[in-house]
Short mmCIF file of N, CA and C in Angstrom, two decimals:
data_model
loop_
_atom_site.label_atom_id
_atom_site.label_comp_id
_atom_site.label_asym_id
_atom_site.label_seq_id
_atom_site.Cartn_x
_atom_site.Cartn_y
_atom_site.Cartn_z
N MET A 20 16.80 -16.40 -4.06
CA MET A 20 15.91 -15.51 -4.79
C MET A 20 14.68 -15.15 -3.95
N LEU A 21 14.05 -16.17 -3.36
CA LEU A 21 12.88 -15.93 -2.53
C LEU A 21 13.25 -15.11 -1.30
N LEU A 22 14.41 -15.37 -0.73
CA LEU A 22 14.87 -14.62 0.44
C LEU A 22 15.09 -13.15 0.11
N VAL A 23 15.64 -12.88 -1.06
CA VAL A 23 15.86 -11.49 -1.50
C VAL A 23 14.52 -10.78 -1.69
N ALA A 24 13.57 -11.46 -2.31
CA ALA A 24 12.25 -10.88 -2.51
C ALA A 24 11.58 -10.60 -1.17
N PHE A 25 11.71 -11.51 -0.23
CA PHE A 25 11.13 -11.32 1.11
C PHE A 25 11.77 -10.12 1.80
N LYS A 26 13.10 -9.98 1.70
CA LYS A 26 13.79 -8.86 2.31
C LYS A 26 13.33 -7.53 1.71
N LEU A 27 13.16 -7.49 0.39
CA LEU A 27 12.66 -6.28 -0.26
C LEU A 27 11.24 -5.94 0.21
N PHE A 28 10.42 -6.97 0.36
CA PHE A 28 9.06 -6.78 0.85
C PHE A 28 9.08 -6.20 2.26
N ILE A 29 9.91 -6.75 3.13
CA ILE A 29 10.02 -6.27 4.51
C ILE A 29 10.54 -4.84 4.54
N ASP A 30 11.53 -4.54 3.71
CA ASP A 30 12.06 -3.17 3.65
C ASP A 30 10.97 -2.19 3.21
N ASP A 31 10.14 -2.57 2.24
CA ASP A 31 9.04 -1.72 1.81
C ASP A 31 8.00 -1.56 2.92
N MET A 32 7.69 -2.63 3.62
CA MET A 32 6.68 -2.57 4.67
C MET A 32 7.12 -1.67 5.83
N LYS A 33 8.41 -1.57 6.07
CA LYS A 33 8.90 -0.69 7.14
C LYS A 33 8.49 0.75 6.89
N LYS A 34 8.31 1.12 5.64
CA LYS A 34 7.92 2.49 5.30
C LYS A 34 6.47 2.75 5.68
N TYR A 35 5.69 1.70 5.87
CA TYR A 35 4.26 1.85 6.10
C TYR A 35 3.84 1.46 7.52
N TRP A 36 4.74 1.58 8.49
CA TRP A 36 4.40 1.15 9.84
C TRP A 36 3.26 1.95 10.46
N PRO A 37 3.13 3.28 10.25
CA PRO A 37 1.97 3.96 10.84
C PRO A 37 0.64 3.40 10.33
N THR A 38 0.58 3.08 9.04
CA THR A 38 -0.64 2.50 8.50
C THR A 38 -0.92 1.14 9.13
N MET A 39 0.13 0.34 9.29
CA MET A 39 -0.05 -0.99 9.89
C MET A 39 -0.52 -0.88 11.34
N VAL A 40 -0.04 0.12 12.07
CA VAL A 40 -0.50 0.34 13.44
C VAL A 40 -1.98 0.70 13.44
N CYS A 41 -2.39 1.58 12.51
CA CYS A 41 -3.81 1.95 12.41
C CYS A 41 -4.68 0.75 12.08
N VAL A 42 -4.24 -0.08 11.16
CA VAL A 42 -5.00 -1.28 10.81
C VAL A 42 -5.14 -2.19 12.02
N ALA A 43 -4.06 -2.36 12.76
CA ALA A 43 -4.11 -3.22 13.96
C ALA A 43 -5.07 -2.65 15.00
N VAL A 44 -5.05 -1.35 15.21
CA VAL A 44 -5.96 -0.72 16.18
C VAL A 44 -7.41 -0.90 15.74
N VAL A 45 -7.68 -0.69 14.45
CA VAL A 45 -9.05 -0.84 13.95
C VAL A 45 -9.51 -2.29 14.12
N LEU A 46 -8.66 -3.24 13.78
CA LEU A 46 -9.04 -4.64 13.93
C LEU A 46 -9.30 -4.99 15.40
N TYR A 47 -8.45 -4.51 16.28
CA TYR A 47 -8.66 -4.77 17.71
C TYR A 47 -9.97 -4.14 18.18
N ALA A 48 -10.20 -2.87 17.80
CA ALA A 48 -11.38 -2.15 18.27
C ALA A 48 -12.68 -2.73 17.72
N THR A 49 -12.62 -3.29 16.52
CA THR A 49 -13.86 -3.75 15.90
C THR A 49 -14.12 -5.24 16.06
N LEU A 50 -13.10 -6.03 16.34
CA LEU A 50 -13.31 -7.48 16.39
C LEU A 50 -13.22 -8.09 17.79
N THR A 51 -12.72 -7.35 18.76
CA THR A 51 -12.68 -7.91 20.11
C THR A 51 -14.04 -7.72 20.79
N ALA A 52 -14.31 -8.58 21.73
CA ALA A 52 -15.61 -8.54 22.41
C ALA A 52 -15.78 -7.25 23.22
N ASP A 53 -14.74 -6.79 23.89
CA ASP A 53 -14.83 -5.62 24.74
C ASP A 53 -13.53 -4.83 24.65
N PRO A 54 -13.34 -4.05 23.59
CA PRO A 54 -12.07 -3.35 23.41
C PRO A 54 -11.78 -2.30 24.47
N MET A 55 -12.80 -1.83 25.17
CA MET A 55 -12.57 -0.81 26.20
C MET A 55 -12.49 -1.42 27.59
N ASP A 56 -12.40 -2.73 27.66
CA ASP A 56 -12.21 -3.44 28.91
C ASP A 56 -13.21 -3.04 29.99
N GLY A 57 -14.48 -3.06 29.61
CA GLY A 57 -15.55 -2.82 30.59
C GLY A 57 -15.93 -1.36 30.76
N ALA A 58 -15.16 -0.42 30.23
CA ALA A 58 -15.50 1.00 30.37
C ALA A 58 -16.69 1.32 29.46
N ASP A 59 -17.55 2.20 29.92
CA ASP A 59 -18.72 2.59 29.14
C ASP A 59 -18.37 3.77 28.24
N LEU A 60 -18.98 3.78 27.05
CA LEU A 60 -18.83 4.93 26.16
C LEU A 60 -19.59 6.10 26.76
N PRO A 61 -19.13 7.32 26.50
CA PRO A 61 -19.89 8.49 26.99
C PRO A 61 -21.31 8.46 26.45
N LEU A 62 -22.21 9.05 27.17
CA LEU A 62 -23.62 9.04 26.78
C LEU A 62 -23.89 10.09 25.70
N ILE A 63 -23.22 9.93 24.60
CA ILE A 63 -23.42 10.79 23.45
C ILE A 63 -24.05 9.91 22.37
N PRO A 64 -25.20 10.32 21.85
CA PRO A 64 -25.86 9.47 20.85
C PRO A 64 -24.94 9.21 19.65
N ASN A 65 -24.89 7.98 19.25
CA ASN A 65 -24.13 7.55 18.07
C ASN A 65 -22.62 7.83 18.15
N ILE A 66 -22.07 7.86 19.34
CA ILE A 66 -20.63 8.11 19.47
C ILE A 66 -19.82 7.02 18.77
N ASP A 67 -20.38 5.81 18.69
CA ASP A 67 -19.65 4.74 17.99
C ASP A 67 -19.47 5.06 16.51
N LYS A 68 -20.42 5.79 15.92
CA LYS A 68 -20.29 6.18 14.51
C LYS A 68 -19.18 7.22 14.35
N VAL A 69 -19.07 8.12 15.28
CA VAL A 69 -17.98 9.11 15.26
C VAL A 69 -16.64 8.39 15.38
N ILE A 70 -16.59 7.40 16.25
CA ILE A 70 -15.36 6.63 16.42
C ILE A 70 -15.00 5.90 15.13
N HIS A 71 -15.99 5.33 14.46
CA HIS A 71 -15.74 4.67 13.18
C HIS A 71 -15.17 5.66 12.16
N ALA A 72 -15.77 6.83 12.06
CA ALA A 72 -15.29 7.84 11.10
C ALA A 72 -13.86 8.25 11.41
N VAL A 73 -13.55 8.45 12.67
CA VAL A 73 -12.19 8.85 13.06
C VAL A 73 -11.20 7.73 12.76
N MET A 74 -11.57 6.48 13.09
CA MET A 74 -10.66 5.36 12.84
C MET A 74 -10.33 5.23 11.35
N PHE A 75 -11.35 5.26 10.51
CA PHE A 75 -11.11 5.03 9.09
C PHE A 75 -10.53 6.26 8.40
N GLY A 76 -10.91 7.44 8.83
CA GLY A 76 -10.26 8.64 8.31
C GLY A 76 -8.79 8.69 8.72
N GLY A 77 -8.51 8.28 9.95
CA GLY A 77 -7.13 8.23 10.42
C GLY A 77 -6.31 7.19 9.67
N MET A 78 -6.93 6.07 9.36
CA MET A 78 -6.21 5.03 8.61
C MET A 78 -5.88 5.53 7.21
N ALA A 79 -6.84 6.18 6.55
CA ALA A 79 -6.57 6.73 5.21
C ALA A 79 -5.52 7.83 5.28
N GLY A 80 -5.57 8.65 6.31
CA GLY A 80 -4.55 9.70 6.48
C GLY A 80 -3.17 9.12 6.73
N ALA A 81 -3.11 8.07 7.52
CA ALA A 81 -1.82 7.42 7.78
C ALA A 81 -1.26 6.81 6.51
N ALA A 82 -2.12 6.21 5.71
CA ALA A 82 -1.66 5.63 4.45
C ALA A 82 -1.15 6.72 3.50
N ALA A 83 -1.83 7.86 3.47
CA ALA A 83 -1.37 8.98 2.64
C ALA A 83 -0.01 9.49 3.14
N PHE A 84 0.14 9.59 4.44
CA PHE A 84 1.41 10.01 5.04
C PHE A 84 2.53 9.05 4.67
N ASP A 85 2.26 7.78 4.82
CA ASP A 85 3.28 6.77 4.50
C ASP A 85 3.64 6.78 3.02
N TRP A 86 2.63 6.91 2.16
CA TRP A 86 2.90 6.94 0.72
C TRP A 86 3.77 8.15 0.40
N GLN A 87 3.45 9.30 0.98
CA GLN A 87 4.21 10.51 0.68
C GLN A 87 5.64 10.40 1.18
N ARG A 88 5.84 9.80 2.35
CA ARG A 88 7.22 9.62 2.85
C ARG A 88 8.02 8.70 1.93
N ALA A 89 7.36 7.71 1.35
CA ALA A 89 8.04 6.75 0.49
C ALA A 89 8.26 7.30 -0.93
N HIS A 90 7.52 8.33 -1.31
CA HIS A 90 7.58 8.88 -2.67
C HIS A 90 7.72 10.40 -2.61
N ARG A 91 8.80 10.88 -2.04
CA ARG A 91 8.96 12.32 -1.83
C ARG A 91 9.03 13.14 -3.11
N SER A 92 9.39 12.53 -4.22
CA SER A 92 9.50 13.29 -5.46
C SER A 92 8.13 13.58 -6.08
N ARG A 93 7.09 12.93 -5.60
CA ARG A 93 5.74 13.15 -6.10
C ARG A 93 4.82 13.48 -4.94
N ASN A 94 3.87 14.35 -5.17
CA ASN A 94 2.92 14.70 -4.12
C ASN A 94 1.73 13.76 -4.13
N VAL A 95 1.31 13.38 -2.94
CA VAL A 95 0.11 12.55 -2.83
C VAL A 95 -1.04 13.39 -3.38
N GLY A 96 -1.74 12.85 -4.34
CA GLY A 96 -2.79 13.62 -5.00
C GLY A 96 -4.05 12.81 -5.20
N GLY A 97 -4.88 13.27 -6.12
CA GLY A 97 -6.19 12.68 -6.33
C GLY A 97 -6.19 11.20 -6.66
N ARG A 98 -5.32 10.79 -7.58
CA ARG A 98 -5.32 9.38 -7.98
C ARG A 98 -4.83 8.48 -6.84
N VAL A 99 -3.76 8.89 -6.21
CA VAL A 99 -3.23 8.09 -5.09
C VAL A 99 -4.24 8.05 -3.96
N MET A 100 -4.83 9.19 -3.63
CA MET A 100 -5.83 9.21 -2.56
C MET A 100 -7.05 8.39 -2.93
N ALA A 101 -7.42 8.39 -4.20
CA ALA A 101 -8.56 7.57 -4.62
C ALA A 101 -8.28 6.09 -4.38
N VAL A 102 -7.07 5.65 -4.72
CA VAL A 102 -6.70 4.25 -4.49
C VAL A 102 -6.69 3.95 -3.00
N ILE A 103 -6.08 4.83 -2.21
CA ILE A 103 -6.04 4.65 -0.76
C ILE A 103 -7.46 4.56 -0.20
N CYS A 104 -8.32 5.46 -0.63
CA CYS A 104 -9.69 5.49 -0.10
C CYS A 104 -10.49 4.26 -0.52
N VAL A 105 -10.31 3.80 -1.74
CA VAL A 105 -11.00 2.58 -2.17
C VAL A 105 -10.52 1.39 -1.33
N LEU A 106 -9.22 1.30 -1.11
CA LEU A 106 -8.69 0.20 -0.28
C LEU A 106 -9.23 0.27 1.14
N CYS A 107 -9.31 1.48 1.70
CA CYS A 107 -9.87 1.62 3.05
C CYS A 107 -11.35 1.25 3.08
N ALA A 108 -12.09 1.60 2.03
CA ALA A 108 -13.51 1.25 1.96
C ALA A 108 -13.68 -0.27 1.85
N VAL A 109 -12.86 -0.91 1.05
CA VAL A 109 -12.91 -2.38 0.95
C VAL A 109 -12.60 -2.99 2.32
N PHE A 110 -11.60 -2.45 3.00
CA PHE A 110 -11.28 -2.92 4.34
C PHE A 110 -12.49 -2.75 5.26
N GLY A 111 -13.20 -1.62 5.14
CA GLY A 111 -14.40 -1.39 5.95
C GLY A 111 -15.48 -2.43 5.71
N VAL A 112 -15.71 -2.77 4.45
CA VAL A 112 -16.70 -3.80 4.12
C VAL A 112 -16.27 -5.14 4.72
N LEU A 113 -15.01 -5.50 4.50
CA LEU A 113 -14.52 -6.78 5.04
C LEU A 113 -14.57 -6.80 6.57
N ASP A 114 -14.31 -5.67 7.18
CA ASP A 114 -14.37 -5.59 8.65
C ASP A 114 -15.79 -5.82 9.14
N GLU A 115 -16.77 -5.22 8.47
CA GLU A 115 -18.17 -5.43 8.88
C GLU A 115 -18.60 -6.88 8.65
N ILE A 116 -18.15 -7.47 7.57
CA ILE A 116 -18.45 -8.89 7.32
C ILE A 116 -17.80 -9.75 8.40
N ALA A 117 -16.56 -9.43 8.75
CA ALA A 117 -15.87 -10.19 9.80
C ALA A 117 -16.60 -10.06 11.14
N GLN A 118 -17.07 -8.86 11.45
CA GLN A 118 -17.82 -8.68 12.70
C GLN A 118 -19.09 -9.54 12.70
N ALA A 119 -19.74 -9.62 11.55
CA ALA A 119 -20.99 -10.38 11.47
C ALA A 119 -20.77 -11.88 11.49
N THR A 120 -19.64 -12.34 10.97
CA THR A 120 -19.46 -13.78 10.80
C THR A 120 -18.44 -14.41 11.75
N LEU A 121 -17.47 -13.64 12.22
CA LEU A 121 -16.39 -14.23 13.02
C LEU A 121 -16.50 -13.98 14.52
N THR A 122 -17.41 -13.13 14.91
CA THR A 122 -17.55 -12.85 16.34
C THR A 122 -18.95 -13.21 16.80
N GLU A 123 -19.05 -13.50 18.08
CA GLU A 123 -20.36 -13.85 18.64
C GLU A 123 -21.06 -12.65 19.27
N VAL A 124 -20.30 -11.62 19.63
CA VAL A 124 -20.89 -10.48 20.32
C VAL A 124 -20.96 -9.22 19.46
N ARG A 125 -20.46 -9.30 18.25
CA ARG A 125 -20.48 -8.16 17.33
C ARG A 125 -21.41 -8.48 16.18
N SER A 126 -21.83 -7.44 15.48
CA SER A 126 -22.64 -7.65 14.28
C SER A 126 -22.21 -6.63 13.24
N GLY A 127 -22.37 -6.99 11.98
CA GLY A 127 -22.11 -6.05 10.91
C GLY A 127 -23.20 -4.99 10.90
N ASP A 128 -22.84 -3.76 10.58
CA ASP A 128 -23.80 -2.67 10.63
C ASP A 128 -23.55 -1.74 9.44
N ALA A 129 -24.56 -1.57 8.60
CA ALA A 129 -24.43 -0.69 7.44
C ALA A 129 -24.15 0.75 7.86
N LEU A 130 -24.70 1.18 9.00
CA LEU A 130 -24.44 2.55 9.46
C LEU A 130 -22.99 2.71 9.92
N ASP A 131 -22.40 1.65 10.48
CA ASP A 131 -20.97 1.71 10.81
C ASP A 131 -20.15 1.89 9.53
N PHE A 132 -20.52 1.17 8.48
CA PHE A 132 -19.81 1.30 7.22
C PHE A 132 -20.00 2.70 6.63
N ALA A 133 -21.20 3.25 6.75
CA ALA A 133 -21.44 4.62 6.29
C ALA A 133 -20.55 5.60 7.05
N ALA A 134 -20.39 5.38 8.35
CA ALA A 134 -19.49 6.23 9.14
C ALA A 134 -18.05 6.05 8.70
N ASP A 135 -17.66 4.81 8.40
CA ASP A 135 -16.31 4.56 7.86
C ASP A 135 -16.10 5.39 6.60
N LEU A 136 -17.09 5.35 5.71
CA LEU A 136 -16.98 6.10 4.45
C LEU A 136 -16.90 7.60 4.69
N ALA A 137 -17.65 8.10 5.66
CA ALA A 137 -17.59 9.53 5.97
C ALA A 137 -16.17 9.94 6.38
N GLY A 138 -15.55 9.15 7.24
CA GLY A 138 -14.18 9.44 7.64
C GLY A 138 -13.20 9.36 6.48
N ILE A 139 -13.42 8.39 5.60
CA ILE A 139 -12.55 8.22 4.43
C ILE A 139 -12.69 9.42 3.49
N VAL A 140 -13.91 9.90 3.28
CA VAL A 140 -14.14 11.06 2.41
C VAL A 140 -13.46 12.30 2.99
N VAL A 141 -13.57 12.51 4.27
CA VAL A 141 -12.87 13.64 4.90
C VAL A 141 -11.36 13.52 4.67
N ALA A 142 -10.83 12.33 4.84
CA ALA A 142 -9.39 12.12 4.63
C ALA A 142 -8.99 12.37 3.18
N PHE A 143 -9.86 12.02 2.24
CA PHE A 143 -9.55 12.24 0.82
C PHE A 143 -9.21 13.70 0.56
N PHE A 144 -9.96 14.60 1.18
CA PHE A 144 -9.74 16.03 0.96
C PHE A 144 -8.73 16.64 1.94
N ALA A 145 -8.73 16.18 3.18
CA ALA A 145 -7.90 16.80 4.21
C ALA A 145 -6.48 16.26 4.28
N ALA A 146 -6.29 14.99 3.98
CA ALA A 146 -4.96 14.39 4.17
C ALA A 146 -3.87 14.94 3.26
N PRO A 147 -4.10 15.09 1.95
CA PRO A 147 -2.99 15.54 1.10
C PRO A 147 -2.35 16.86 1.53
N PRO A 148 -3.12 17.93 1.74
CA PRO A 148 -2.44 19.17 2.16
C PRO A 148 -1.83 19.05 3.56
N ALA A 149 -2.48 18.31 4.44
CA ALA A 149 -1.93 18.14 5.79
C ALA A 149 -0.62 17.37 5.76
N VAL A 150 -0.58 16.31 4.98
CA VAL A 150 0.63 15.49 4.87
C VAL A 150 1.77 16.31 4.27
N ARG A 151 1.48 17.04 3.19
CA ARG A 151 2.52 17.87 2.57
C ARG A 151 3.06 18.90 3.55
N ARG A 152 2.17 19.48 4.33
CA ARG A 152 2.61 20.50 5.29
C ARG A 152 3.47 19.87 6.39
N VAL A 153 3.04 18.75 6.92
CA VAL A 153 3.80 18.09 7.99
C VAL A 153 5.19 17.68 7.50
N LEU A 154 5.26 17.20 6.26
CA LEU A 154 6.54 16.74 5.72
C LEU A 154 7.34 17.86 5.05
N GLY A 155 6.78 19.07 5.02
CA GLY A 155 7.49 20.20 4.44
C GLY A 155 7.68 20.09 2.94
N ILE A 156 6.67 19.56 2.25
CA ILE A 156 6.74 19.38 0.80
C ILE A 156 5.79 20.37 0.15
N SER A 157 6.30 21.12 -0.84
CA SER A 157 5.44 22.05 -1.54
C SER A 157 5.24 21.60 -2.97
N GLY A 158 4.35 22.24 -3.67
CA GLY A 158 4.10 21.89 -5.06
C GLY A 158 2.75 21.26 -5.22
N THR A 159 2.38 21.05 -6.49
CA THR A 159 1.05 20.51 -6.77
C THR A 159 1.09 19.32 -7.72
N LYS A 160 2.24 18.68 -7.89
CA LYS A 160 2.29 17.50 -8.76
C LYS A 160 1.35 16.44 -8.22
N ASP A 161 0.51 15.95 -9.08
CA ASP A 161 -0.45 14.92 -8.67
C ASP A 161 0.26 13.59 -8.56
N GLY A 162 -0.03 12.83 -7.50
CA GLY A 162 0.53 11.49 -7.34
C GLY A 162 -0.15 10.53 -8.28
N LYS A 163 0.42 10.33 -9.46
CA LYS A 163 -0.20 9.46 -10.47
C LYS A 163 0.49 8.14 -10.52
#
């Protein structure tokens, strides 16, 4: 019984591999001491905030893409995107807490979290139509 449940869980997780890759990249980029291996960021003010917004917006977009691939009969919509975005925001809070408590060279930063939220908000509006277009799905059924 437990083996069957585990197999079903693994089969479901296979549908969400792009999201899992995004989560892994975000964790590596935010929790390692030097994710760029000594390379300097370009001299653009607050480029790290832009990177945070792109990472978290990309993660929310990947989750929307994965959800839509797994549920082709329904369109990813407001309710589904709201859940995805809340989960990404919770992940952002936990990531900042982890940076502050689990690493010696990183610190939690409220402005990083604000940038995470900015990317998530952009994904809330941009991901559903983009995902439907990429997957060739039309219609306006809300993902409830």
